[in-house]
XYZ file of C-alpha atoms in Angstrom:
522
model
C -76.753 45.240 70.093
C -75.127 42.952 67.703
C -71.801 43.301 69.513
C -73.386 42.433 72.843
C -75.123 39.456 71.394
C -71.842 38.384 69.923
C -70.099 38.768 73.233
C -72.820 36.980 74.971
C -72.478 34.033 72.471
C -68.788 33.913 72.970
C -69.252 33.897 76.674
C -71.686 31.010 76.420
C -69.147 29.115 74.265
C -66.486 29.594 76.982
C -68.845 28.352 79.639
C -69.695 25.303 77.494
C -65.982 24.700 77.002
C -65.407 24.754 80.883
C -68.200 22.173 81.363
C -66.823 19.963 78.562
C -63.440 20.268 79.943
C -64.497 19.264 83.421
C -66.044 16.091 82.034
C -63.419 15.242 79.400
C -60.442 15.867 81.715
C -61.466 12.680 83.636
C -61.614 10.554 80.303
C -58.461 12.021 79.053
C -56.694 11.353 82.378
C -57.694 7.747 82.291
C -56.584 7.366 78.645
C -53.306 9.173 79.395
C -52.644 6.752 82.352
C -53.365 3.752 80.169
C -51.063 5.048 77.323
C -48.115 5.660 79.522
C -48.259 2.743 81.954
C -49.638 -0.156 79.894
C -47.437 -2.666 78.156
C -47.118 -2.454 74.367
C -49.020 -5.260 72.558
C -47.014 -7.837 70.673
C -43.913 -9.904 71.537
C -40.980 -8.273 73.435
C -37.747 -8.915 71.662
C -35.328 -11.475 73.004
C -32.319 -12.728 71.115
C -32.840 -16.359 70.077
C -31.234 -18.927 72.392
C -28.271 -20.797 70.884
C -26.213 -23.296 72.729
C -22.543 -22.595 72.089
C -19.530 -24.865 72.479
C -16.334 -23.749 74.223
C -14.410 -24.057 70.986
C -14.716 -23.387 67.355
C -13.445 -26.554 65.738
C -14.572 -30.123 65.877
C -11.512 -31.120 67.857
C -9.276 -29.031 70.151
C -6.482 -27.401 68.309
C -2.964 -26.817 69.711
C -2.255 -23.390 71.114
C 0.909 -23.064 68.922
C 1.460 -23.762 65.284
C 4.515 -25.547 63.973
C 7.504 -23.431 62.826
C 9.754 -23.571 59.750
C 13.315 -22.028 59.180
C 12.071 -19.632 56.573
C 10.563 -16.107 56.547
C 6.964 -16.217 57.641
C 7.771 -19.614 59.265
C 7.562 -18.464 62.913
C 5.360 -20.379 65.344
C 2.179 -18.547 66.224
C 0.596 -18.552 69.704
C -3.267 -18.612 69.624
C -4.645 -16.814 72.678
C -8.214 -17.981 73.252
C -10.220 -15.353 75.194
C -7.878 -12.455 74.380
C -9.468 -9.191 73.084
C -8.799 -8.158 69.563
C -7.342 -4.683 68.992
C -9.289 -2.117 67.033
C -6.285 -1.599 64.699
C -5.615 -5.348 64.280
C -3.701 -4.543 60.992
C -0.999 -2.997 63.148
C -0.054 -6.515 64.243
C 1.897 -6.850 60.878
C 4.166 -4.035 61.993
C 4.099 -2.343 58.620
C 3.943 1.390 58.605
C 2.940 1.613 54.907
C 0.142 -0.758 55.575
C -1.093 1.083 58.648
C -1.072 4.336 56.681
C -2.946 2.866 53.730
C -5.647 1.505 56.073
C -6.118 4.921 57.646
C -6.323 6.447 54.174
C -8.938 3.931 53.110
C -11.074 4.520 56.208
C -10.984 8.326 55.547
C -11.619 8.295 51.815
C -13.376 5.113 50.749
C -16.701 6.185 49.134
C -18.563 2.971 50.130
C -17.643 3.467 53.762
C -18.866 7.107 53.503
C -22.140 5.920 52.060
C -22.557 3.481 54.950
C -21.698 6.264 57.308
C -24.409 8.580 55.992
C -26.964 5.728 55.908
C -26.268 5.244 59.604
C -26.786 8.877 60.305
C -30.056 8.796 58.321
C -31.260 5.973 60.490
C -30.209 7.745 63.686
C -32.096 10.827 62.712
C -35.225 8.894 61.642
C -35.096 7.227 65.189
C -35.089 10.716 66.851
C -37.866 11.844 64.575
C -39.983 8.770 65.519
C -40.075 9.989 69.163
C -42.364 12.887 68.075
C -45.229 10.434 68.002
C -45.188 10.376 71.862
C -45.763 14.169 72.057
C -48.725 16.470 71.195
C -48.530 18.094 67.772
C -49.318 21.845 68.018
C -49.826 24.048 64.944
C -50.847 27.709 64.473
C -52.854 29.558 61.887
C -53.417 33.313 61.320
C -55.522 34.737 58.592
C -57.792 37.552 57.539
C -61.256 37.085 55.777
C -63.045 39.693 53.839
C -66.302 39.428 51.893
C -69.581 41.117 50.789
C -73.158 40.318 51.764
C -74.914 39.003 48.657
C -78.296 40.614 49.330
C -79.743 43.615 51.237
C -82.460 43.037 53.797
C -85.137 43.906 51.112
C -83.900 41.100 48.874
C -82.293 43.352 46.292
C -78.606 43.003 45.427
C -76.488 45.394 47.445
C -72.693 45.322 47.042
C -72.112 48.183 49.402
C -72.243 45.957 52.603
C -69.059 44.092 53.446
C -67.521 42.408 56.358
C -64.070 41.353 57.451
C -62.303 39.854 60.437
C -59.049 38.391 61.600
C -58.674 34.803 62.785
C -55.891 33.376 64.909
C -55.867 29.686 66.142
C -53.649 27.188 67.889
C -54.549 23.564 67.037
C -53.451 20.527 69.116
C -53.733 16.828 68.400
C -52.463 13.981 70.420
C -52.761 10.271 69.805
C -52.851 8.162 73.087
C -50.473 5.326 72.845
C -52.808 2.958 74.690
C -51.553 -0.169 72.974
C -48.028 0.936 72.557
C -48.145 1.202 68.795
C -45.934 4.388 68.890
C -43.489 2.702 71.178
C -43.254 -0.242 68.907
C -42.601 2.024 65.904
C -39.846 3.688 67.889
C -38.473 0.278 68.849
C -38.600 -0.792 65.142
C -36.685 2.276 64.057
C -34.078 1.846 66.734
C -33.511 -1.658 65.591
C -33.141 -0.532 62.120
C -30.616 2.087 63.359
C -28.735 -0.841 65.064
C -28.740 -2.746 61.792
C -27.218 0.268 60.006
C -24.601 0.563 62.646
C -23.780 -3.103 62.151
C -23.833 -2.638 58.366
C -21.343 0.233 58.719
C -19.054 -1.924 60.886
C -19.367 -4.726 58.247
C -18.318 -2.391 55.427
C -15.508 -1.056 57.483
C -14.280 -4.601 58.429
C -14.579 -5.759 54.754
C -12.607 -2.673 53.654
C -9.810 -3.105 56.100
C -9.670 -6.808 55.376
C -9.470 -6.162 51.670
C -6.665 -3.594 52.089
C -4.549 -6.072 54.109
C -5.375 -9.096 51.801
C -4.470 -6.905 48.758
C -1.188 -5.823 50.337
C -0.294 -9.375 51.051
C -1.296 -10.503 47.600
C 0.831 -7.709 46.045
C 3.804 -8.757 48.191
C 3.245 -12.358 47.133
C 3.081 -11.482 43.431
C 6.207 -9.301 43.699
C 8.091 -12.299 45.259
C 6.710 -14.613 42.656
C 7.849 -12.258 39.823
C 11.289 -12.156 41.363
C 11.473 -15.911 41.448
C 10.233 -16.079 37.879
C 12.806 -13.652 36.637
C 15.589 -15.640 38.333
C 14.205 -18.753 36.673
C 14.184 -17.075 33.237
C 17.851 -16.095 33.696
C 18.733 -19.631 34.618
C 16.818 -20.983 31.678
C 18.534 -18.583 29.233
C 21.914 -19.423 30.520
C 21.246 -23.114 30.127
C 19.859 -22.567 26.662
C 23.080 -20.754 25.687
C 25.040 -23.796 26.986
C 22.901 -26.253 25.036
C 23.362 -24.277 21.822
C 27.052 -24.264 22.210
C 26.995 -28.067 22.882
C 24.837 -28.509 19.727
C 27.507 -26.619 17.793
C 30.082 -29.099 18.698
C 27.847 -32.089 18.558
C 27.396 -32.489 22.328
C 23.584 -31.989 22.174
C 20.934 -32.671 19.619
C 18.296 -30.429 18.062
C 15.547 -31.926 20.124
C 17.135 -30.968 23.346
C 17.745 -27.441 22.178
C 14.171 -27.206 21.009
C 12.764 -28.438 24.305
C 14.858 -25.951 26.255
C 13.731 -23.087 23.935
C 10.137 -24.197 24.687
C 10.750 -24.348 28.462
C 12.240 -20.793 28.235
C 9.336 -19.397 26.291
C 6.855 -20.970 28.744
C 8.737 -19.303 31.715
C 8.710 -15.958 29.853
C 5.032 -16.371 29.034
C 4.239 -16.658 32.771
C 5.780 -13.406 33.600
C 3.354 -11.039 31.913
C 0.479 -12.897 33.658
C 2.022 -12.279 37.029
C 2.660 -8.610 36.124
C -0.931 -8.248 35.035
C -2.150 -9.613 38.372
C 0.181 -7.238 40.200
C -1.260 -4.230 38.276
C -4.751 -5.324 39.041
C -3.938 -5.655 42.741
C -2.525 -2.143 42.909
C -5.493 -0.822 40.960
C -7.793 -2.467 43.542
C -5.820 -0.851 46.323
C -6.289 2.500 44.709
C -10.033 1.948 44.679
C -10.093 0.979 48.312
C -8.392 4.348 49.206
C -10.977 6.159 47.055
C -8.526 7.230 44.406
C -8.031 6.688 40.647
C -5.065 4.468 39.690
C -3.396 7.358 37.889
C -3.925 9.838 40.820
C -2.265 8.115 43.750
C 1.348 6.926 44.423
C 0.899 3.670 46.392
C 3.776 2.277 48.412
C 5.118 -1.146 47.081
C 4.639 -4.162 49.337
C 7.111 -7.038 49.631
C 7.030 -10.108 51.871
C 10.077 -8.800 53.739
C 8.071 -5.631 54.675
C 5.346 -7.595 56.501
C 5.855 -9.400 59.813
C 3.853 -12.491 60.688
C 1.898 -11.939 64.010
C 3.250 -14.457 66.542
C 0.654 -13.570 69.287
C -2.844 -14.091 67.732
C -5.858 -13.030 69.922
C -9.013 -15.234 69.574
C -12.408 -14.130 70.910
C -14.400 -16.595 72.929
C -17.225 -18.349 71.111
C -19.820 -16.587 73.415
C -18.369 -13.190 72.341
C -18.705 -13.912 68.615
C -22.490 -13.309 68.754
C -21.910 -9.594 69.779
C -18.718 -9.027 67.855
C -19.558 -10.195 64.293
C -21.237 -7.359 62.371
C -23.178 -9.693 60.274
C -24.731 -11.354 63.291
C -25.497 -7.901 64.651
C -27.215 -7.015 61.266
C -29.316 -10.224 61.577
C -30.103 -9.254 65.124
C -31.277 -5.786 64.036
C -33.447 -7.293 61.278
C -35.040 -9.675 63.701
C -35.618 -7.005 66.429
C -37.302 -4.722 63.848
C -39.445 -7.572 62.502
C -40.485 -8.444 66.162
C -41.544 -4.801 66.797
C -43.487 -4.856 63.621
C -45.597 -7.607 64.867
C -46.681 -5.334 67.806
C -47.462 -2.508 65.301
C -49.715 -4.935 63.254
C -51.560 -5.971 66.364
C -52.121 -2.406 67.496
C -53.557 -1.569 64.123
C -56.443 -3.855 64.792
C -57.324 -2.165 68.108
C -59.146 0.982 68.895
C -57.169 4.223 68.532
C -57.758 7.188 70.835
C -57.148 10.740 69.770
C -57.441 14.099 71.401
C -57.859 17.321 69.351
C -58.240 20.795 70.521
C -58.426 24.203 69.194
C -57.886 27.599 70.865
C -58.337 30.872 68.988
C -59.788 34.228 68.606
C -61.661 36.231 66.005
C -61.877 40.070 65.825
C -62.603 42.859 63.263
C -59.079 44.276 63.963
C -55.928 42.490 64.583
C -55.295 44.425 67.748
C -58.456 43.122 69.221
C -57.607 39.412 68.928
C -56.354 39.215 72.506
C -59.431 41.195 73.773
C -61.572 39.277 76.295
C -64.713 37.906 74.829
C -63.247 37.193 71.398
C -61.998 33.723 72.076
C -62.948 30.374 70.689
C -62.109 27.023 72.096
C -62.979 23.411 71.228
C -61.760 20.112 72.605
C -62.742 16.722 71.277
C -61.800 13.076 71.893
C -62.280 10.499 69.317
C -62.135 6.671 69.212
C -61.684 4.870 65.935
C -61.729 1.190 65.345
C -61.583 -0.923 62.211
C -64.828 -3.008 61.907
C -64.510 -4.665 58.590
C -61.581 -4.505 56.133
C -61.940 -7.850 54.447
C -59.383 -9.595 56.709
C -56.573 -7.101 55.623
C -55.395 -6.300 59.048
C -55.487 -9.972 60.155
C -53.454 -11.068 57.244
C -50.953 -8.140 57.760
C -50.461 -9.347 61.286
C -49.920 -12.982 60.142
C -47.452 -11.648 57.503
C -45.481 -9.781 60.151
C -45.291 -12.937 62.260
C -44.063 -14.876 59.313
C -41.397 -12.200 58.614
C -40.326 -12.384 62.163
C -39.811 -16.189 61.902
C -38.004 -15.702 58.663
C -35.504 -13.372 60.254
C -35.129 -15.667 63.200
C -34.144 -18.469 60.786
C -31.760 -16.048 59.030
C -30.195 -15.067 62.389
C -29.575 -18.893 63.093
C -28.035 -19.300 59.621
C -25.775 -16.342 60.114
C -24.526 -17.638 63.405
C -23.731 -21.033 61.855
C -21.904 -19.399 58.968
C -19.916 -17.095 61.327
C -18.644 -20.108 63.379
C -17.859 -21.971 60.163
C -15.711 -18.971 59.028
C -13.739 -18.963 62.173
C -13.304 -22.723 62.250
C -11.988 -22.651 58.678
C -9.542 -19.830 59.459
C -8.259 -21.632 62.459
C -7.755 -24.869 60.493
C -5.933 -22.885 57.818
C -3.519 -21.386 60.299
C -2.677 -24.731 61.607
C -2.533 -26.571 58.284
C -0.715 -23.830 56.350
C 2.057 -23.719 58.935
C 2.652 -27.408 58.171
C 2.233 -26.727 54.532
C 5.027 -24.170 54.607
C 7.346 -26.618 56.212
C 6.524 -29.158 53.509
C 6.937 -26.507 50.717
C 10.335 -25.515 52.115
C 11.520 -29.097 52.168
C 10.230 -29.487 48.611
C 11.829 -26.458 47.198
C 15.171 -27.364 48.844
C 15.027 -30.909 47.430
C 13.952 -29.669 44.010
C 16.888 -27.224 44.026
C 19.349 -29.970 44.800
C 17.775 -32.330 42.263
C 17.948 -29.730 39.454
C 21.664 -29.002 40.328
C 22.545 -32.666 40.326
C 20.613 -33.282 37.015
C 22.449 -30.489 35.222
C 25.882 -31.697 36.479
C 25.201 -35.319 35.504
C 23.864 -34.157 32.164
C 27.185 -32.416 31.372
C 29.007 -35.706 32.298
C 26.473 -37.702 30.172
C 25.107 -39.528 33.188
C 21.374 -38.609 32.531
C 19.293 -37.564 29.514
C 18.103 -34.025 28.969
C 14.530 -35.126 29.763
C 15.608 -35.679 33.348
C 17.056 -32.108 33.438
C 13.764 -30.666 31.949
C 11.716 -32.502 34.437
C 13.787 -31.218 37.334
C 13.443 -27.703 35.957
C 9.686 -27.952 35.905
C 9.592 -29.385 39.413
C 11.775 -26.730 40.734
C 9.892 -23.949 39.184
C 6.642 -25.198 40.721
C 8.306 -25.704 44.114
C 9.783 -22.224 44.161
C 6.527 -20.500 43.334
C 4.606 -22.745 45.812
C 7.066 -21.708 48.567
C 6.420 -18.015 47.957
C 2.617 -18.689 47.964
C 2.866 -20.635 51.215
C 4.704 -17.848 52.830
C 2.098 -15.348 51.799
C -0.711 -17.762 52.969
C 0.451 -17.647 56.552
C 0.071 -13.879 56.449
C -3.335 -14.085 54.762
C -4.618 -16.771 57.233
C -4.075 -14.474 60.255
C -5.878 -11.633 58.530
C -8.785 -13.940 57.660
C -9.114 -15.172 61.181
C -9.004 -11.693 62.749
C -11.742 -10.544 60.136
C -13.846 -13.653 60.894
C -13.736 -12.841 64.614
C -15.090 -9.402 64.010
C -11.915 -7.279 63.615
C -12.100 -5.512 67.044
C -14.505 -2.718 65.833
C -15.796 -2.434 69.454
C -12.448 -0.940 70.372
C -12.749 1.921 67.925
C -14.995 4.990 67.513
C -15.340 5.429 63.786
C -18.762 7.034 63.934
C -19.779 9.960 66.161
C -22.657 9.235 68.553
C -26.123 10.352 67.230
C -27.216 13.897 67.880
C -29.423 14.394 70.954
C -33.168 14.652 70.277
C -35.158 17.598 71.164
C -37.301 15.689 73.707
C -35.255 12.470 73.952
C -34.283 13.206 77.572
C -38.052 13.242 78.458
C -38.403 9.583 77.355
C -37.375 7.319 80.189
C -37.486 4.301 77.958
C -35.406 5.784 75.227
C -31.952 4.259 74.512
C -28.969 5.962 76.158
């Protein structure tokens, strides 16, 4: 009798479920249509408008730089509108440099950290799509207990009961106001930011490797010049001491030459220290310890000045510069956050369901008549929270405007970088010509001063002054040669470095249900 009553009760529950379902299906269908067809609340993202000129500098620059009859003195042709190669460092035609850049890309820990941060953001983006799908969970358990009292009211521990219970639970949040879609959009924007951050780290790394190689080459050439100057100063000091022995020179002149030699020798350890630091920095870029890696030496003669220099159009800089793309990702995420904040103030619709079975034996769980089912819809809405949600929305709007201003600032800084690099290329080519003439004139002046001094035509102070001028001119010429190499690197980095022509990061793994989302990013 108890079993029949139990079966009748379960049958009544199933009938009730069918009735409830027949009514709730209509309401659920309406909510489902609203959640999939309505527009998401909040502003849709649009990159800020910015009027761009057709050039980077205040005045138009010539397409070619001046040339000088010295190494690194070739004229450079600036090609406006030409695409930048992904391996822009190959323009220097240095195999050791190309190998070092590849080694740095493979082993640099900072770049690997940025790569993993990007993968983290990509996975979180795919995880966010789960909010558009129902959540289904299952439970299975067994319950056993004793009846506390017999029918007579006296304790009786001999009566017990037990049953098995299996359930599937379902919950689904209807995205009526587009909150879930805004959250997905926000996470996708953060993933875009991480992609741009990775490219920024990569661009900085490759730029540092090239700049350090050029700096090392410059220091080696400066050291060579300094060593030649020291040899000249020593020979001249020997001559003065001999003249002093025979009365041809006085003690002051000998002392001044000794001081000049000591000053030249003192400058050498400083240059060698700078060279060691440059090589230690290069070891760090390739992810190695200074004592664990054999780096190739770089000299100015091993690097070729690129004579054909590509320059992206100003309109392309907005999509090429990684820092602008980072600012773009931040602004996009902040814009989506405004929609999330607005949706938090609106009613939320939820569907929950439960389908299960109870039976005295596990084998009877699937027996007709033992089933249980419930279906419920729920609407929740904030009524009073002390203005919390309103102020959260206003804060999100303020953050969006903050990032919009940061985007504008980043764009201004990017164009400033390119303009500075272009001016340096033009001016340093002329500077090299001037430095060459200065060095040649200083060398002739020093030679004449020494010859005239031997004949008694000038004082030693004239010779000393000529030595100082020549030393400064010789070092400045080496630095000017290196500057022309560095200027090209600075320009290509300022233009974005051609990362769009490389594939340094594998595409994100496909999501389980990503293909079902027509609005998901390809």
